Amino acid sequence: MEFIRRNQWITPLLGVLFIFVMCLPFWMANQHTTHSQSFTKLPAWGAQPAGVVSYAQKDRSSTEGTFMDWNEKHTRNLIQQAKANKATLAKQQQAATAKQQRTQAAQAKANKAAAVTADVAIGNTTPTKLYFTRTKLLSQDNHAQATWTYALSDKERLMLERIVMAEAEGEPYEGKVAVANVVLNRLRSANFPDTIKGVLYQKYQFSPVSNGRFERVTPNADSVKAVREALQGHKEVPDNTYYFVSLSLATDFAIPNSQTVVKKIGHHTFYK
């Protein structure tokens, strides 16, 4: 106490120190709270603050946008090219179809004109009556030797032309004449019908008659000419030849197995 009385300035100093010591905990607590709030506001490591876009993000966004634009443009171009190719192909097909139709029409017209020309050229000598003996067809010059005759109508002449066209369209000219010879040989024979229609429509004899091709064909110039020559007495096979078969297409080999081969012309083999 004596020391304090001698040094009275120490008393206020001690009061100040006491107050400082008592307030120190409250001040430290307040500072801790403030620092904690400051730390919680800091972004995570490596993260960008809100509202800030890095150069990498800007570059990636720009690249993605450029790729999407290119991809969309490329897709549109592909679609347009596909449509253009389809339109071009359709035009080419239409042009090819039109050309084919024009070619077919021109060919049909040419065939018709050729048939008319052939008909005119030999029309004056086309027989309307056929002369036969018991064993053969006679030429018009030898009609005096005939033992019987057959009046030929225009309809029957057309039927002969059609069967020659249907049976031998792709065959040599001689083969066409031979087909007409076979029909006329059957007309003469007592073993077959006595009319041209009867011969042609006899069951299971001529496949074009059975399948309808006979009614659909239009005889060409060679078929018309071949029939005319056969009617005039021109023969590529003998008078006793009654059958012909395309061995490459045949499904029934009864004729080849039972009859005698006479001649082979093109794809047809003729039998007696």
Short mmCIF file of the C-alpha atoms (twelve columns), coordinates in Angstrom:
data_MODEL
# 
_entry.id   MODEL 
# 
loop_
_atom_site.group_PDB 
_atom_site.id 
_atom_site.type_symbol 
_atom_site.label_atom_id 
_atom_site.label_alt_id 
_atom_site.label_comp_id 
_atom_site.label_asym_id 
_atom_site.label_seq_id 
_atom_site.Cartn_x 
_atom_site.Cartn_y 
_atom_site.Cartn_z 
_atom_site.pdbx_PDB_model_num 
ATOM 1   C CA . MET A 1   0.000   0.000   0.000    1 
ATOM 2   C CA . GLU A 2   2.850   2.322   0.811    1 
ATOM 3   C CA . PHE A 3   4.114   1.739   -2.714   1 
ATOM 4   C CA . ILE A 4   0.773   2.695   -4.195   1 
ATOM 5   C CA . ARG A 5   0.520   5.846   -2.103   1 
ATOM 6   C CA . ARG A 6   3.958   6.840   -3.293   1 
ATOM 7   C CA . ASN A 7   3.126   6.024   -6.914   1 
ATOM 8   C CA . GLN A 8   -0.510  7.063   -7.357   1 
ATOM 9   C CA . TRP A 9   -0.274  7.063   -11.209  1 
ATOM 10  C CA . ILE A 10  -0.233  3.271   -11.121  1 
ATOM 11  C CA . THR A 11  -3.865  3.072   -9.951   1 
ATOM 12  C CA . PRO A 12  -5.386  4.495   -13.173  1 
ATOM 13  C CA . LEU A 13  -3.043  2.305   -15.213  1 
ATOM 14  C CA . LEU A 14  -4.175  -0.782  -13.383  1 
ATOM 15  C CA . GLY A 15  -7.823  0.220   -14.001  1 
ATOM 16  C CA . VAL A 16  -7.182  0.573   -17.691  1 
ATOM 17  C CA . LEU A 17  -5.433  -2.804  -17.823  1 
ATOM 18  C CA . PHE A 18  -8.325  -4.408  -15.914  1 
ATOM 19  C CA . ILE A 19  -10.869 -3.037  -18.344  1 
ATOM 20  C CA . PHE A 20  -8.723  -4.176  -21.334  1 
ATOM 21  C CA . VAL A 21  -8.395  -7.670  -19.904  1 
ATOM 22  C CA . MET A 22  -12.157 -7.895  -19.322  1 
ATOM 23  C CA . CYS A 23  -13.027 -6.660  -22.862  1 
ATOM 24  C CA . LEU A 24  -10.429 -8.756  -24.679  1 
ATOM 25  C CA . PRO A 25  -12.565 -11.962 -24.927  1 
ATOM 26  C CA . PHE A 26  -15.517 -10.099 -26.452  1 
ATOM 27  C CA . TRP A 27  -13.275 -8.425  -29.030  1 
ATOM 28  C CA . MET A 28  -11.626 -11.684 -30.059  1 
ATOM 29  C CA . ALA A 29  -15.035 -13.383 -30.440  1 
ATOM 30  C CA . ASN A 30  -16.228 -10.582 -32.736  1 
ATOM 31  C CA . GLN A 31  -13.087 -10.816 -34.881  1 
ATOM 32  C CA . HIS A 32  -13.515 -14.614 -35.244  1 
ATOM 33  C CA . THR A 33  -17.089 -14.196 -36.462  1 
ATOM 34  C CA . THR A 34  -16.072 -11.583 -38.993  1 
ATOM 35  C CA . HIS A 35  -13.260 -13.758 -40.404  1 
ATOM 36  C CA . SER A 36  -15.574 -16.795 -40.619  1 
ATOM 37  C CA . GLN A 37  -18.086 -14.834 -42.687  1 
ATOM 38  C CA . SER A 38  -15.323 -13.624 -44.955  1 
ATOM 39  C CA . PHE A 39  -14.044 -17.175 -45.548  1 
ATOM 40  C CA . THR A 40  -17.492 -18.557 -46.336  1 
ATOM 41  C CA . LYS A 41  -17.827 -16.057 -49.143  1 
ATOM 42  C CA . LEU A 42  -14.663 -17.218 -50.874  1 
ATOM 43  C CA . PRO A 43  -15.244 -19.503 -53.875  1 
ATOM 44  C CA . ALA A 44  -14.032 -23.107 -53.965  1 
ATOM 45  C CA . TRP A 45  -10.513 -23.794 -55.184  1 
ATOM 46  C CA . GLY A 46  -10.327 -23.453 -58.935  1 
ATOM 47  C CA . ALA A 47  -13.906 -22.152 -59.232  1 
ATOM 48  C CA . GLN A 48  -14.661 -18.874 -60.941  1 
ATOM 49  C CA . PRO A 49  -16.352 -16.122 -58.955  1 
ATOM 50  C CA . ALA A 50  -19.985 -15.532 -59.799  1 
ATOM 51  C CA . GLY A 51  -20.446 -13.551 -62.954  1 
ATOM 52  C CA . VAL A 52  -16.888 -14.196 -64.167  1 
ATOM 53  C CA . VAL A 53  -16.305 -16.293 -67.355  1 
ATOM 54  C CA . SER A 54  -12.853 -17.674 -67.994  1 
ATOM 55  C CA . TYR A 55  -11.075 -17.539 -71.349  1 
ATOM 56  C CA . ALA A 56  -11.335 -21.364 -71.565  1 
ATOM 57  C CA . GLN A 57  -15.110 -21.230 -71.145  1 
ATOM 58  C CA . LYS A 58  -15.379 -18.475 -73.722  1 
ATOM 59  C CA . ASP A 59  -13.233 -20.452 -76.169  1 
ATOM 60  C CA . ARG A 60  -15.208 -23.692 -75.601  1 
ATOM 61  C CA . SER A 61  -18.529 -21.897 -76.057  1 
ATOM 62  C CA . SER A 62  -17.265 -20.286 -79.250  1 
ATOM 63  C CA . THR A 63  -15.982 -23.650 -80.589  1 
ATOM 64  C CA . GLU A 64  -19.237 -25.449 -79.779  1 
ATOM 65  C CA . GLY A 65  -21.259 -22.703 -81.432  1 
ATOM 66  C CA . THR A 66  -19.083 -22.837 -84.563  1 
ATOM 67  C CA . PHE A 67  -19.378 -26.661 -84.795  1 
ATOM 68  C CA . MET A 68  -23.170 -26.567 -84.374  1 
ATOM 69  C CA . ASP A 69  -23.451 -23.938 -87.103  1 
ATOM 70  C CA . TRP A 70  -21.215 -25.984 -89.445  1 
ATOM 71  C CA . ASN A 71  -23.100 -29.202 -88.697  1 
ATOM 72  C CA . GLU A 72  -26.480 -27.586 -89.343  1 
ATOM 73  C CA . LYS A 73  -25.256 -26.017 -92.578  1 
ATOM 74  C CA . HIS A 74  -23.638 -29.289 -93.708  1 
ATOM 75  C CA . THR A 75  -26.846 -31.218 -92.977  1 
ATOM 76  C CA . ARG A 76  -28.912 -28.731 -94.976  1 
ATOM 77  C CA . ASN A 77  -26.478 -29.054 -97.880  1 
ATOM 78  C CA . LEU A 78  -26.683 -32.843 -97.778  1 
ATOM 79  C CA . ILE A 79  -30.483 -32.766 -97.761  1 
ATOM 80  C CA . GLN A 80  -30.542 -30.327 -100.672 1 
ATOM 81  C CA . GLN A 81  -28.019 -32.445 -102.601 1 
ATOM 82  C CA . ALA A 82  -30.078 -35.599 -101.979 1 
ATOM 83  C CA . LYS A 83  -33.216 -33.867 -103.225 1 
ATOM 84  C CA . ALA A 84  -31.356 -32.605 -106.293 1 
ATOM 85  C CA . ASN A 85  -29.970 -36.096 -107.028 1 
ATOM 86  C CA . LYS A 86  -33.431 -37.616 -106.647 1 
ATOM 87  C CA . ALA A 87  -34.938 -35.059 -108.993 1 
ATOM 88  C CA . THR A 88  -32.141 -35.633 -111.532 1 
ATOM 89  C CA . LEU A 89  -32.589 -39.415 -111.353 1 
ATOM 90  C CA . ALA A 90  -36.353 -39.057 -111.814 1 
ATOM 91  C CA . LYS A 91  -35.795 -36.869 -114.889 1 
ATOM 92  C CA . GLN A 92  -33.294 -39.359 -116.319 1 
ATOM 93  C CA . GLN A 93  -35.719 -42.244 -115.757 1 
ATOM 94  C CA . GLN A 94  -38.539 -40.299 -117.377 1 
ATOM 95  C CA . ALA A 95  -36.314 -39.454 -120.326 1 
ATOM 96  C CA . ALA A 96  -35.219 -43.110 -120.669 1 
ATOM 97  C CA . THR A 97  -38.823 -44.318 -120.466 1 
ATOM 98  C CA . ALA A 98  -39.941 -41.767 -123.034 1 
ATOM 99  C CA . LYS A 99  -37.069 -42.741 -125.340 1 
ATOM 100 C CA . GLN A 100 -37.898 -46.435 -124.979 1 
ATOM 101 C CA . GLN A 101 -41.551 -45.761 -125.752 1 
ATOM 102 C CA . ARG A 102 -40.605 -43.717 -128.817 1 
ATOM 103 C CA . THR A 103 -38.271 -46.489 -129.969 1 
ATOM 104 C CA . GLN A 104 -40.945 -49.144 -129.485 1 
ATOM 105 C CA . ALA A 105 -43.529 -47.026 -131.290 1 
ATOM 106 C CA . ALA A 106 -41.117 -46.419 -134.159 1 
ATOM 107 C CA . GLN A 107 -40.274 -50.128 -134.357 1 
ATOM 108 C CA . ALA A 108 -43.945 -51.105 -134.344 1 
ATOM 109 C CA . LYS A 109 -44.632 -48.566 -137.054 1 
ATOM 110 C CA . ALA A 110 -41.695 -49.855 -139.093 1 
ATOM 111 C CA . ASN A 111 -42.857 -53.470 -138.672 1 
ATOM 112 C CA . LYS A 112 -46.356 -52.530 -139.718 1 
ATOM 113 C CA . ALA A 113 -45.068 -50.629 -142.745 1 
ATOM 114 C CA . ALA A 114 -42.791 -53.532 -143.677 1 
ATOM 115 C CA . ALA A 115 -45.669 -55.970 -143.348 1 
ATOM 116 C CA . VAL A 116 -47.834 -53.798 -145.570 1 
ATOM 117 C CA . THR A 117 -44.986 -53.494 -148.079 1 
ATOM 118 C CA . ALA A 118 -44.459 -57.248 -148.093 1 
ATOM 119 C CA . ASP A 119 -48.189 -57.800 -148.435 1 
ATOM 120 C CA . VAL A 120 -48.364 -55.419 -151.386 1 
ATOM 121 C CA . ALA A 121 -45.247 -56.917 -152.980 1 
ATOM 122 C CA . ILE A 122 -46.599 -60.448 -152.994 1 
ATOM 123 C CA . GLY A 123 -50.284 -59.741 -152.579 1 
ATOM 124 C CA . ASN A 124 -51.075 -60.413 -156.217 1 
ATOM 125 C CA . THR A 125 -49.667 -63.937 -155.896 1 
ATOM 126 C CA . THR A 126 -51.065 -64.755 -152.436 1 
ATOM 127 C CA . PRO A 127 -53.252 -67.801 -153.005 1 
ATOM 128 C CA . THR A 128 -56.830 -67.858 -151.865 1 
ATOM 129 C CA . LYS A 129 -57.172 -71.558 -152.645 1 
ATOM 130 C CA . LEU A 130 -54.832 -74.367 -151.650 1 
ATOM 131 C CA . TYR A 131 -54.339 -77.524 -153.728 1 
ATOM 132 C CA . PHE A 132 -53.549 -80.901 -152.212 1 
ATOM 133 C CA . THR A 133 -53.033 -84.498 -153.119 1 
ATOM 134 C CA . ARG A 134 -53.335 -87.195 -150.531 1 
ATOM 135 C CA . THR A 135 -49.663 -86.844 -149.607 1 
ATOM 136 C CA . LYS A 136 -48.587 -83.254 -150.319 1 
ATOM 137 C CA . LEU A 137 -49.389 -79.580 -150.839 1 
ATOM 138 C CA . LEU A 138 -49.112 -78.516 -154.476 1 
ATOM 139 C CA . SER A 139 -47.827 -75.254 -155.860 1 
ATOM 140 C CA . GLN A 140 -50.286 -73.026 -157.666 1 
ATOM 141 C CA . ASP A 141 -48.725 -74.006 -160.989 1 
ATOM 142 C CA . ASN A 142 -49.460 -77.702 -160.326 1 
ATOM 143 C CA . HIS A 143 -53.077 -77.243 -159.269 1 
ATOM 144 C CA . ALA A 144 -54.244 -79.610 -162.021 1 
ATOM 145 C CA . GLN A 145 -52.808 -82.546 -160.049 1 
ATOM 146 C CA . ALA A 146 -54.899 -81.758 -156.969 1 
ATOM 147 C CA . THR A 147 -57.307 -84.303 -155.540 1 
ATOM 148 C CA . TRP A 148 -58.910 -81.758 -153.207 1 
ATOM 149 C CA . THR A 149 -58.794 -78.028 -152.504 1 
ATOM 150 C CA . TYR A 150 -59.135 -75.703 -149.520 1 
ATOM 151 C CA . ALA A 151 -60.519 -72.148 -149.714 1 
ATOM 152 C CA . LEU A 152 -58.340 -69.852 -147.590 1 
ATOM 153 C CA . SER A 153 -59.952 -66.850 -145.908 1 
ATOM 154 C CA . ASP A 154 -58.162 -63.655 -144.877 1 
ATOM 155 C CA . LYS A 155 -58.861 -64.532 -141.231 1 
ATOM 156 C CA . GLU A 156 -57.160 -67.912 -141.627 1 
ATOM 157 C CA . ARG A 157 -54.204 -66.305 -143.377 1 
ATOM 158 C CA . LEU A 158 -53.822 -63.939 -140.408 1 
ATOM 159 C CA . MET A 159 -53.998 -66.908 -138.036 1 
ATOM 160 C CA . LEU A 160 -51.134 -68.555 -139.908 1 
ATOM 161 C CA . GLU A 161 -49.078 -65.354 -139.699 1 
ATOM 162 C CA . ARG A 162 -49.732 -65.113 -135.960 1 
ATOM 163 C CA . ILE A 163 -48.727 -68.686 -135.196 1 
ATOM 164 C CA . VAL A 164 -45.508 -68.239 -137.180 1 
ATOM 165 C CA . MET A 165 -44.774 -64.997 -135.284 1 
ATOM 166 C CA . ALA A 166 -45.641 -66.528 -131.905 1 
ATOM 167 C CA . GLU A 167 -43.670 -69.739 -132.442 1 
ATOM 168 C CA . ALA A 168 -40.676 -68.510 -134.449 1 
ATOM 169 C CA . GLU A 169 -40.225 -64.773 -133.857 1 
ATOM 170 C CA . GLY A 170 -36.538 -65.128 -132.985 1 
ATOM 171 C CA . GLU A 171 -35.866 -68.008 -135.385 1 
ATOM 172 C CA . PRO A 172 -34.203 -67.875 -138.837 1 
ATOM 173 C CA . TYR A 173 -36.441 -67.101 -141.793 1 
ATOM 174 C CA . GLU A 174 -36.237 -70.735 -142.925 1 
ATOM 175 C CA . GLY A 175 -37.566 -71.762 -139.510 1 
ATOM 176 C CA . LYS A 176 -40.578 -69.493 -139.954 1 
ATOM 177 C CA . VAL A 177 -41.404 -71.082 -143.303 1 
ATOM 178 C CA . ALA A 178 -40.987 -74.531 -141.720 1 
ATOM 179 C CA . VAL A 179 -43.516 -73.724 -138.953 1 
ATOM 180 C CA . ALA A 180 -46.054 -72.706 -141.614 1 
ATOM 181 C CA . ASN A 181 -45.242 -75.938 -143.490 1 
ATOM 182 C CA . VAL A 182 -46.056 -78.007 -140.403 1 
ATOM 183 C CA . VAL A 183 -49.476 -76.352 -139.987 1 
ATOM 184 C CA . LEU A 184 -50.314 -76.913 -143.672 1 
ATOM 185 C CA . ASN A 185 -49.058 -80.526 -143.492 1 
ATOM 186 C CA . ARG A 186 -51.445 -81.158 -140.593 1 
ATOM 187 C CA . LEU A 187 -54.285 -79.518 -142.526 1 
ATOM 188 C CA . ARG A 188 -53.689 -81.988 -145.362 1 
ATOM 189 C CA . SER A 189 -53.319 -85.080 -143.111 1 
ATOM 190 C CA . ALA A 190 -56.357 -87.144 -142.151 1 
ATOM 191 C CA . ASN A 191 -54.869 -87.554 -138.660 1 
ATOM 192 C CA . PHE A 192 -55.462 -83.870 -137.755 1 
ATOM 193 C CA . PRO A 193 -58.410 -81.409 -137.943 1 
ATOM 194 C CA . ASP A 194 -59.481 -80.331 -141.438 1 
ATOM 195 C CA . THR A 195 -59.454 -76.550 -140.847 1 
ATOM 196 C CA . ILE A 196 -56.602 -74.193 -140.024 1 
ATOM 197 C CA . LYS A 197 -58.392 -73.007 -136.893 1 
ATOM 198 C CA . GLY A 198 -59.018 -76.590 -135.864 1 
ATOM 199 C CA . VAL A 199 -55.338 -77.440 -136.351 1 
ATOM 200 C CA . LEU A 200 -54.136 -74.452 -134.325 1 
ATOM 201 C CA . TYR A 201 -56.607 -74.847 -131.471 1 
ATOM 202 C CA . GLN A 202 -56.206 -78.604 -131.137 1 
ATOM 203 C CA . LYS A 203 -55.569 -79.242 -127.436 1 
ATOM 204 C CA . TYR A 204 -51.948 -79.381 -126.218 1 
ATOM 205 C CA . GLN A 205 -50.466 -78.806 -129.686 1 
ATOM 206 C CA . PHE A 206 -49.289 -75.170 -129.887 1 
ATOM 207 C CA . SER A 207 -48.160 -73.576 -126.607 1 
ATOM 208 C CA . PRO A 208 -48.685 -69.926 -127.761 1 
ATOM 209 C CA . VAL A 209 -52.364 -70.731 -128.286 1 
ATOM 210 C CA . SER A 210 -52.576 -72.194 -124.778 1 
ATOM 211 C CA . ASN A 211 -50.787 -69.318 -123.002 1 
ATOM 212 C CA . GLY A 212 -52.421 -66.488 -124.961 1 
ATOM 213 C CA . ARG A 213 -49.361 -65.218 -126.834 1 
ATOM 214 C CA . PHE A 214 -51.002 -66.233 -130.123 1 
ATOM 215 C CA . GLU A 215 -53.731 -63.604 -129.630 1 
ATOM 216 C CA . ARG A 216 -51.329 -60.843 -128.536 1 
ATOM 217 C CA . VAL A 217 -48.691 -60.849 -131.267 1 
ATOM 218 C CA . THR A 218 -48.646 -58.669 -134.369 1 
ATOM 219 C CA . PRO A 219 -47.015 -60.467 -137.315 1 
ATOM 220 C CA . ASN A 220 -43.850 -58.805 -138.616 1 
ATOM 221 C CA . ALA A 221 -42.707 -58.645 -142.231 1 
ATOM 222 C CA . ASP A 222 -40.778 -61.925 -142.103 1 
ATOM 223 C CA . SER A 223 -43.760 -63.800 -140.661 1 
ATOM 224 C CA . VAL A 224 -46.051 -62.405 -143.381 1 
ATOM 225 C CA . LYS A 225 -43.594 -63.287 -146.119 1 
ATOM 226 C CA . ALA A 226 -42.903 -66.773 -144.729 1 
ATOM 227 C CA . VAL A 227 -46.614 -67.615 -144.701 1 
ATOM 228 C CA . ARG A 228 -47.052 -66.377 -148.277 1 
ATOM 229 C CA . GLU A 229 -44.189 -68.516 -149.508 1 
ATOM 230 C CA . ALA A 230 -45.473 -71.572 -147.666 1 
ATOM 231 C CA . LEU A 231 -48.946 -71.064 -149.177 1 
ATOM 232 C CA . GLN A 232 -47.363 -70.824 -152.619 1 
ATOM 233 C CA . GLY A 233 -45.784 -74.243 -152.121 1 
ATOM 234 C CA . HIS A 234 -42.282 -73.338 -150.827 1 
ATOM 235 C CA . LYS A 235 -41.115 -76.017 -148.373 1 
ATOM 236 C CA . GLU A 236 -38.298 -76.040 -145.824 1 
ATOM 237 C CA . VAL A 237 -39.385 -79.444 -144.446 1 
ATOM 238 C CA . PRO A 238 -41.020 -82.410 -146.201 1 
ATOM 239 C CA . ASP A 239 -44.792 -82.918 -146.410 1 
ATOM 240 C CA . ASN A 240 -44.705 -85.671 -143.783 1 
ATOM 241 C CA . THR A 241 -43.271 -83.337 -141.097 1 
ATOM 242 C CA . TYR A 242 -45.968 -82.829 -138.442 1 
ATOM 243 C CA . TYR A 243 -44.089 -81.727 -135.305 1 
ATOM 244 C CA . PHE A 244 -41.437 -79.315 -134.077 1 
ATOM 245 C CA . VAL A 245 -39.981 -78.894 -130.577 1 
ATOM 246 C CA . SER A 246 -37.594 -76.439 -128.926 1 
ATOM 247 C CA . LEU A 247 -35.539 -78.909 -126.920 1 
ATOM 248 C CA . SER A 248 -34.066 -76.195 -124.695 1 
ATOM 249 C CA . LEU A 249 -37.549 -75.132 -123.526 1 
ATOM 250 C CA . ALA A 250 -39.501 -78.380 -123.744 1 
ATOM 251 C CA . THR A 251 -41.047 -79.947 -120.640 1 
ATOM 252 C CA . ASP A 252 -42.706 -82.818 -122.507 1 
ATOM 253 C CA . PHE A 253 -40.368 -85.095 -124.479 1 
ATOM 254 C CA . ALA A 254 -42.997 -87.443 -125.874 1 
ATOM 255 C CA . ILE A 255 -42.399 -86.248 -129.455 1 
ATOM 256 C CA . PRO A 256 -38.561 -86.384 -129.343 1 
ATOM 257 C CA . ASN A 257 -38.756 -89.848 -127.775 1 
ATOM 258 C CA . SER A 258 -41.262 -91.278 -130.277 1 
ATOM 259 C CA . GLN A 259 -40.761 -89.482 -133.607 1 
ATOM 260 C CA . THR A 260 -37.999 -89.343 -136.200 1 
ATOM 261 C CA . VAL A 261 -35.871 -86.220 -136.570 1 
ATOM 262 C CA . VAL A 262 -36.188 -84.564 -139.964 1 
ATOM 263 C CA . LYS A 263 -34.269 -81.316 -139.616 1 
ATOM 264 C CA . LYS A 264 -32.977 -78.798 -137.111 1 
ATOM 265 C CA . ILE A 265 -33.437 -75.073 -137.844 1 
ATOM 266 C CA . GLY A 266 -32.374 -72.562 -135.210 1 
ATOM 267 C CA . HIS A 267 -33.738 -73.689 -131.840 1 
ATOM 268 C CA . HIS A 268 -36.420 -75.912 -133.362 1 
ATOM 269 C CA . THR A 269 -36.046 -79.581 -134.174 1 
ATOM 270 C CA . PHE A 270 -38.606 -80.893 -136.709 1 
ATOM 271 C CA . TYR A 271 -40.003 -84.453 -136.620 1 
ATOM 272 C CA . LYS A 272 -42.056 -86.770 -138.813 1 
# 
